[in-house]
Amino acid sequence: LLAAVGAGDAAMVTVLLNWPQHAPRADAQGGEALLLACRNVNPAIVRLLLRHPASAPRPCMRDGAAFLELMLTKQRGNSASVCQALLDAAPDVDVVARVAARGIAPLDMQRLMDDYVVAAAAAAA
């Protein structure tokens, strides 16, 4: 699974996750596949993993490691799309707030995270 994610091969990731017997879990190894997809800034694979019905990794696992991987990567091409995919998976708002408070995200990602936190606070009120 990690090799397919690292290669950016969404079709192979799909085949592996849906394999009839002994399929790898999308959240295996502490969600390492999601972290790798974020590191590679691959929104299609991030969405594929997060939407896996049986074993989707949590977008805020390891105290927001997926967001941090995305912030620290040198590739910036689709970082806002990947960030939005993580946010669409309804992560824990407290974790997103802590990650956003670090202030190290590119502006587009920072705005997305800040808007998510504000919207969650408004919905809770």
Short mmCIF file of N, CA and C in Angstrom, two decimals:
data_model
loop_
_atom_site.label_atom_id
_atom_site.label_comp_id
_atom_site.label_asym_id
_atom_site.label_seq_id
_atom_site.Cartn_x
_atom_site.Cartn_y
_atom_site.Cartn_z
N LEU A 1 0.84 -1.20 0.00
CA LEU A 1 0.00 0.00 0.00
C LEU A 1 0.88 1.25 0.00
N LEU A 2 1.89 1.25 0.84
CA LEU A 2 2.75 2.43 0.91
C LEU A 2 3.47 2.69 -0.41
N ALA A 3 3.88 1.63 -1.09
CA ALA A 3 4.55 1.80 -2.38
C ALA A 3 3.60 2.42 -3.41
N ALA A 4 2.35 1.97 -3.42
CA ALA A 4 1.37 2.52 -4.36
C ALA A 4 1.05 3.97 -4.02
N VAL A 5 0.92 4.28 -2.74
CA VAL A 5 0.67 5.67 -2.33
C VAL A 5 1.86 6.54 -2.71
N GLY A 6 3.07 6.05 -2.42
CA GLY A 6 4.28 6.81 -2.74
C GLY A 6 4.43 7.07 -4.23
N ALA A 7 4.00 6.12 -5.04
CA ALA A 7 4.06 6.28 -6.50
C ALA A 7 2.92 7.13 -7.03
N GLY A 8 1.94 7.44 -6.18
CA GLY A 8 0.79 8.23 -6.64
C GLY A 8 -0.16 7.45 -7.51
N ASP A 9 -0.19 6.14 -7.37
CA ASP A 9 -1.01 5.27 -8.20
C ASP A 9 -2.36 5.01 -7.54
N ALA A 10 -3.32 5.89 -7.77
CA ALA A 10 -4.64 5.79 -7.14
C ALA A 10 -5.36 4.49 -7.54
N ALA A 11 -5.18 4.04 -8.78
CA ALA A 11 -5.84 2.81 -9.21
C ALA A 11 -5.32 1.62 -8.41
N MET A 12 -4.02 1.55 -8.18
CA MET A 12 -3.45 0.43 -7.42
C MET A 12 -3.85 0.53 -5.95
N VAL A 13 -3.91 1.73 -5.42
CA VAL A 13 -4.36 1.90 -4.03
C VAL A 13 -5.78 1.36 -3.90
N THR A 14 -6.64 1.67 -4.85
CA THR A 14 -8.02 1.18 -4.83
C THR A 14 -8.06 -0.34 -4.90
N VAL A 15 -7.28 -0.92 -5.80
CA VAL A 15 -7.25 -2.38 -5.93
C VAL A 15 -6.80 -3.02 -4.62
N LEU A 16 -5.75 -2.49 -4.03
CA LEU A 16 -5.24 -3.07 -2.79
C LEU A 16 -6.24 -2.97 -1.64
N LEU A 17 -6.86 -1.81 -1.49
CA LEU A 17 -7.81 -1.62 -0.39
C LEU A 17 -9.07 -2.48 -0.55
N ASN A 18 -9.40 -2.82 -1.78
CA ASN A 18 -10.60 -3.62 -2.04
C ASN A 18 -10.30 -5.08 -2.33
N TRP A 19 -9.08 -5.50 -2.08
CA TRP A 19 -8.69 -6.88 -2.34
C TRP A 19 -9.56 -7.81 -1.50
N PRO A 20 -10.06 -8.91 -2.08
CA PRO A 20 -11.03 -9.75 -1.37
C PRO A 20 -10.51 -10.38 -0.07
N GLN A 21 -9.25 -10.76 -0.03
CA GLN A 21 -8.70 -11.37 1.18
C GLN A 21 -7.41 -10.66 1.57
N HIS A 22 -7.25 -10.46 2.85
CA HIS A 22 -6.03 -9.89 3.41
C HIS A 22 -5.69 -8.52 2.84
N ALA A 23 -6.69 -7.73 2.57
CA ALA A 23 -6.46 -6.37 2.07
C ALA A 23 -5.80 -5.54 3.17
N PRO A 24 -4.88 -4.66 2.78
CA PRO A 24 -4.29 -3.78 3.79
C PRO A 24 -5.35 -2.79 4.28
N ARG A 25 -5.21 -2.36 5.51
CA ARG A 25 -6.13 -1.36 6.04
C ARG A 25 -5.64 0.02 5.63
N ALA A 26 -6.57 0.91 5.29
CA ALA A 26 -6.20 2.27 4.91
C ALA A 26 -5.52 3.01 6.06
N ASP A 27 -5.81 2.59 7.30
CA ASP A 27 -5.20 3.24 8.46
C ASP A 27 -4.06 2.44 9.09
N ALA A 28 -3.52 1.48 8.35
CA ALA A 28 -2.46 0.62 8.88
C ALA A 28 -1.21 1.43 9.23
N GLN A 29 -0.44 0.87 10.11
CA GLN A 29 0.82 1.48 10.54
C GLN A 29 0.62 2.91 11.04
N GLY A 30 -0.43 3.10 11.79
CA GLY A 30 -0.68 4.42 12.36
C GLY A 30 -1.02 5.49 11.35
N GLY A 31 -1.58 5.06 10.21
CA GLY A 31 -1.98 6.03 9.18
C GLY A 31 -0.83 6.51 8.31
N GLU A 32 0.20 5.71 8.22
CA GLU A 32 1.39 6.10 7.45
C GLU A 32 1.06 6.42 5.99
N ALA A 33 0.11 5.71 5.39
CA ALA A 33 -0.25 5.98 3.99
C ALA A 33 -0.82 7.40 3.84
N LEU A 34 -1.64 7.83 4.79
CA LEU A 34 -2.19 9.19 4.73
C LEU A 34 -1.08 10.23 4.87
N LEU A 35 -0.15 9.98 5.77
CA LEU A 35 0.96 10.91 5.94
C LEU A 35 1.80 11.00 4.66
N LEU A 36 2.03 9.85 4.03
CA LEU A 36 2.80 9.84 2.79
C LEU A 36 2.06 10.57 1.67
N ALA A 37 0.75 10.36 1.59
CA ALA A 37 -0.04 11.07 0.56
C ALA A 37 -0.01 12.58 0.80
N CYS A 38 -0.03 13.00 2.07
CA CYS A 38 0.08 14.43 2.38
C CYS A 38 1.47 14.95 2.04
N ARG A 39 2.48 14.18 2.38
CA ARG A 39 3.87 14.57 2.09
C ARG A 39 4.06 14.74 0.58
N ASN A 40 3.40 13.89 -0.20
CA ASN A 40 3.50 13.96 -1.66
C ASN A 40 2.47 14.89 -2.28
N VAL A 41 1.65 15.53 -1.46
CA VAL A 41 0.63 16.48 -1.88
C VAL A 41 -0.24 15.88 -2.99
N ASN A 42 -0.87 14.75 -2.66
CA ASN A 42 -1.69 14.03 -3.63
C ASN A 42 -3.14 14.02 -3.16
N PRO A 43 -3.94 15.02 -3.59
CA PRO A 43 -5.31 15.11 -3.09
C PRO A 43 -6.19 13.91 -3.45
N ALA A 44 -5.97 13.30 -4.60
CA ALA A 44 -6.80 12.15 -4.99
C ALA A 44 -6.60 10.98 -4.03
N ILE A 45 -5.37 10.70 -3.68
CA ILE A 45 -5.11 9.58 -2.78
C ILE A 45 -5.52 9.91 -1.36
N VAL A 46 -5.33 11.16 -0.94
CA VAL A 46 -5.80 11.56 0.40
C VAL A 46 -7.30 11.32 0.51
N ARG A 47 -8.05 11.75 -0.49
CA ARG A 47 -9.51 11.54 -0.47
C ARG A 47 -9.86 10.05 -0.50
N LEU A 48 -9.15 9.30 -1.32
CA LEU A 48 -9.38 7.86 -1.42
C LEU A 48 -9.20 7.18 -0.07
N LEU A 49 -8.14 7.50 0.62
CA LEU A 49 -7.88 6.90 1.94
C LEU A 49 -8.91 7.35 2.97
N LEU A 50 -9.22 8.64 2.99
CA LEU A 50 -10.15 9.16 3.98
C LEU A 50 -11.57 8.66 3.78
N ARG A 51 -11.90 8.29 2.55
CA ARG A 51 -13.27 7.82 2.26
C ARG A 51 -13.40 6.31 2.28
N HIS A 52 -12.32 5.60 2.61
CA HIS A 52 -12.41 4.14 2.62
C HIS A 52 -13.41 3.73 3.69
N PRO A 53 -14.44 2.96 3.31
CA PRO A 53 -15.53 2.68 4.24
C PRO A 53 -15.15 1.83 5.45
N ALA A 54 -14.20 0.93 5.29
CA ALA A 54 -13.91 -0.01 6.38
C ALA A 54 -12.82 0.47 7.33
N SER A 55 -11.85 1.21 6.82
CA SER A 55 -10.71 1.52 7.68
C SER A 55 -10.08 2.88 7.42
N ALA A 56 -10.89 3.89 7.20
CA ALA A 56 -10.36 5.22 6.91
C ALA A 56 -9.53 5.74 8.08
N PRO A 57 -8.37 6.30 7.77
CA PRO A 57 -7.58 6.90 8.85
C PRO A 57 -8.26 8.18 9.34
N ARG A 58 -8.04 8.53 10.58
CA ARG A 58 -8.59 9.77 11.11
C ARG A 58 -7.74 10.94 10.62
N PRO A 59 -8.35 12.00 10.13
CA PRO A 59 -7.56 13.12 9.61
C PRO A 59 -6.71 13.81 10.68
N CYS A 60 -7.07 13.64 11.95
CA CYS A 60 -6.30 14.28 13.02
C CYS A 60 -5.48 13.30 13.85
N MET A 61 -5.22 12.13 13.29
CA MET A 61 -4.42 11.15 14.02
C MET A 61 -3.07 11.76 14.37
N ARG A 62 -2.47 11.20 15.39
CA ARG A 62 -1.14 11.65 15.84
C ARG A 62 -1.10 13.17 16.04
N ASP A 63 -2.13 13.70 16.62
CA ASP A 63 -2.22 15.12 16.96
C ASP A 63 -1.99 16.04 15.75
N GLY A 64 -2.62 15.68 14.63
CA GLY A 64 -2.58 16.53 13.45
C GLY A 64 -1.38 16.32 12.56
N ALA A 65 -0.77 15.15 12.61
CA ALA A 65 0.45 14.90 11.83
C ALA A 65 0.23 15.07 10.33
N ALA A 66 -0.94 14.72 9.82
CA ALA A 66 -1.20 14.86 8.38
C ALA A 66 -1.15 16.35 7.98
N PHE A 67 -1.75 17.21 8.81
CA PHE A 67 -1.69 18.65 8.53
C PHE A 67 -0.25 19.15 8.59
N LEU A 68 0.50 18.67 9.59
CA LEU A 68 1.89 19.10 9.73
C LEU A 68 2.75 18.63 8.56
N GLU A 69 2.55 17.39 8.11
CA GLU A 69 3.28 16.89 6.94
C GLU A 69 3.03 17.81 5.75
N LEU A 70 1.79 18.18 5.58
CA LEU A 70 1.41 19.04 4.46
C LEU A 70 2.04 20.42 4.59
N MET A 71 2.10 20.95 5.79
CA MET A 71 2.69 22.27 6.00
C MET A 71 4.18 22.28 5.75
N LEU A 72 4.85 21.19 6.10
CA LEU A 72 6.30 21.16 6.05
C LEU A 72 6.87 20.67 4.72
N THR A 73 6.02 20.17 3.84
CA THR A 73 6.51 19.67 2.56
C THR A 73 7.01 20.82 1.70
N LYS A 74 7.95 20.51 0.86
CA LYS A 74 8.50 21.53 -0.05
C LYS A 74 7.61 21.71 -1.29
N GLN A 75 6.76 20.72 -1.56
CA GLN A 75 5.85 20.79 -2.70
C GLN A 75 4.62 21.61 -2.29
N ARG A 76 4.25 22.56 -3.04
CA ARG A 76 3.11 23.40 -2.68
C ARG A 76 1.96 23.32 -3.67
N GLY A 77 2.14 22.61 -4.77
CA GLY A 77 1.16 22.59 -5.85
C GLY A 77 -0.29 22.45 -5.44
N ASN A 78 -0.65 21.38 -4.77
CA ASN A 78 -2.04 21.12 -4.43
C ASN A 78 -2.28 21.13 -2.93
N SER A 79 -1.46 21.84 -2.18
CA SER A 79 -1.55 21.78 -0.72
C SER A 79 -2.91 22.25 -0.20
N ALA A 80 -3.50 23.26 -0.82
CA ALA A 80 -4.82 23.71 -0.37
C ALA A 80 -5.88 22.65 -0.65
N SER A 81 -5.76 21.94 -1.77
CA SER A 81 -6.71 20.87 -2.09
C SER A 81 -6.60 19.71 -1.09
N VAL A 82 -5.37 19.38 -0.72
CA VAL A 82 -5.17 18.31 0.25
C VAL A 82 -5.68 18.75 1.62
N CYS A 83 -5.40 19.98 1.99
CA CYS A 83 -5.89 20.51 3.26
C CYS A 83 -7.42 20.47 3.30
N GLN A 84 -8.06 20.87 2.21
CA GLN A 84 -9.52 20.84 2.15
C GLN A 84 -10.04 19.41 2.26
N ALA A 85 -9.35 18.45 1.64
CA ALA A 85 -9.76 17.04 1.75
C ALA A 85 -9.69 16.58 3.20
N LEU A 86 -8.64 16.98 3.91
CA LEU A 86 -8.53 16.63 5.33
C LEU A 86 -9.66 17.26 6.13
N LEU A 87 -9.95 18.52 5.85
CA LEU A 87 -11.02 19.22 6.57
C LEU A 87 -12.40 18.65 6.23
N ASP A 88 -12.58 18.21 5.00
CA ASP A 88 -13.86 17.61 4.59
C ASP A 88 -14.15 16.31 5.35
N ALA A 89 -13.09 15.70 5.89
CA ALA A 89 -13.26 14.46 6.65
C ALA A 89 -13.63 14.73 8.12
N ALA A 90 -13.98 15.96 8.43
CA ALA A 90 -14.46 16.38 9.75
C ALA A 90 -13.49 16.03 10.88
N PRO A 91 -12.29 16.60 10.82
CA PRO A 91 -11.33 16.33 11.89
C PRO A 91 -11.74 17.01 13.19
N ASP A 92 -11.09 16.62 14.26
CA ASP A 92 -11.31 17.20 15.58
C ASP A 92 -10.93 18.69 15.53
N VAL A 93 -11.88 19.55 15.82
CA VAL A 93 -11.65 20.99 15.70
C VAL A 93 -10.55 21.47 16.65
N ASP A 94 -10.41 20.85 17.82
CA ASP A 94 -9.35 21.26 18.75
C ASP A 94 -7.97 21.00 18.18
N VAL A 95 -7.82 19.87 17.50
CA VAL A 95 -6.52 19.55 16.88
C VAL A 95 -6.24 20.52 15.75
N VAL A 96 -7.23 20.82 14.92
CA VAL A 96 -7.03 21.77 13.83
C VAL A 96 -6.66 23.14 14.40
N ALA A 97 -7.31 23.55 15.47
CA ALA A 97 -7.00 24.84 16.09
C ALA A 97 -5.56 24.88 16.60
N ARG A 98 -5.11 23.79 17.24
CA ARG A 98 -3.73 23.75 17.74
C ARG A 98 -2.71 23.80 16.60
N VAL A 99 -3.01 23.07 15.52
CA VAL A 99 -2.10 23.07 14.37
C VAL A 99 -2.09 24.45 13.72
N ALA A 100 -3.26 25.03 13.55
CA ALA A 100 -3.35 26.36 12.93
C ALA A 100 -2.65 27.42 13.77
N ALA A 101 -2.70 27.27 15.08
CA ALA A 101 -2.09 28.25 15.98
C ALA A 101 -0.57 28.30 15.85
N ARG A 102 0.01 27.27 15.28
CA ARG A 102 1.47 27.28 15.10
C ARG A 102 1.90 28.37 14.13
N GLY A 103 1.00 28.73 13.21
CA GLY A 103 1.29 29.82 12.28
C GLY A 103 2.35 29.51 11.25
N ILE A 104 2.56 28.24 10.92
CA ILE A 104 3.60 27.88 9.95
C ILE A 104 3.03 27.45 8.60
N ALA A 105 1.72 27.46 8.48
CA ALA A 105 1.08 27.01 7.23
C ALA A 105 1.17 28.09 6.16
N PRO A 106 1.22 27.68 4.91
CA PRO A 106 1.08 28.66 3.83
C PRO A 106 -0.27 29.37 3.99
N LEU A 107 -0.37 30.58 3.51
CA LEU A 107 -1.57 31.41 3.74
C LEU A 107 -2.87 30.74 3.32
N ASP A 108 -2.87 30.06 2.17
CA ASP A 108 -4.11 29.43 1.71
C ASP A 108 -4.56 28.34 2.68
N MET A 109 -3.62 27.55 3.18
CA MET A 109 -3.96 26.51 4.15
C MET A 109 -4.37 27.12 5.49
N GLN A 110 -3.66 28.18 5.89
CA GLN A 110 -3.97 28.84 7.16
C GLN A 110 -5.40 29.36 7.14
N ARG A 111 -5.79 29.97 6.03
CA ARG A 111 -7.17 30.48 5.93
C ARG A 111 -8.20 29.36 6.01
N LEU A 112 -7.93 28.25 5.32
CA LEU A 112 -8.86 27.12 5.36
C LEU A 112 -9.03 26.59 6.78
N MET A 113 -7.90 26.43 7.49
CA MET A 113 -7.97 25.92 8.86
C MET A 113 -8.65 26.91 9.80
N ASP A 114 -8.31 28.18 9.66
CA ASP A 114 -8.94 29.21 10.50
C ASP A 114 -10.44 29.26 10.25
N ASP A 115 -10.85 29.20 8.98
CA ASP A 115 -12.29 29.20 8.65
C ASP A 115 -12.99 27.99 9.23
N TYR A 116 -12.33 26.84 9.21
CA TYR A 116 -12.91 25.61 9.76
C TYR A 116 -13.14 25.76 11.27
N VAL A 117 -12.17 26.31 11.96
CA VAL A 117 -12.27 26.50 13.41
C VAL A 117 -13.38 27.50 13.75
N VAL A 118 -13.44 28.60 13.00
CA VAL A 118 -14.47 29.62 13.24
C VAL A 118 -15.87 29.04 12.97
N ALA A 119 -16.02 28.31 11.87
CA ALA A 119 -17.31 27.71 11.54
C ALA A 119 -17.74 26.69 12.60
N ALA A 120 -16.80 25.93 13.11
CA ALA A 120 -17.13 24.95 14.15
C ALA A 120 -17.55 25.64 15.44
N ALA A 121 -16.88 26.73 15.77
CA ALA A 121 -17.25 27.49 16.97
C ALA A 121 -18.63 28.11 16.82
N ALA A 122 -18.93 28.62 15.62
CA ALA A 122 -20.26 29.21 15.38
C ALA A 122 -21.34 28.15 15.44
N ALA A 123 -21.05 26.96 14.92
CA ALA A 123 -22.05 25.88 14.95
C ALA A 123 -22.29 25.39 16.35
N ALA A 124 -21.26 25.46 17.20
CA ALA A 124 -21.39 25.00 18.58
C ALA A 124 -22.16 26.00 19.45
N ALA A 125 -22.16 27.25 19.01
CA ALA A 125 -22.82 28.30 19.82
C ALA A 125 -24.31 28.33 19.65
#
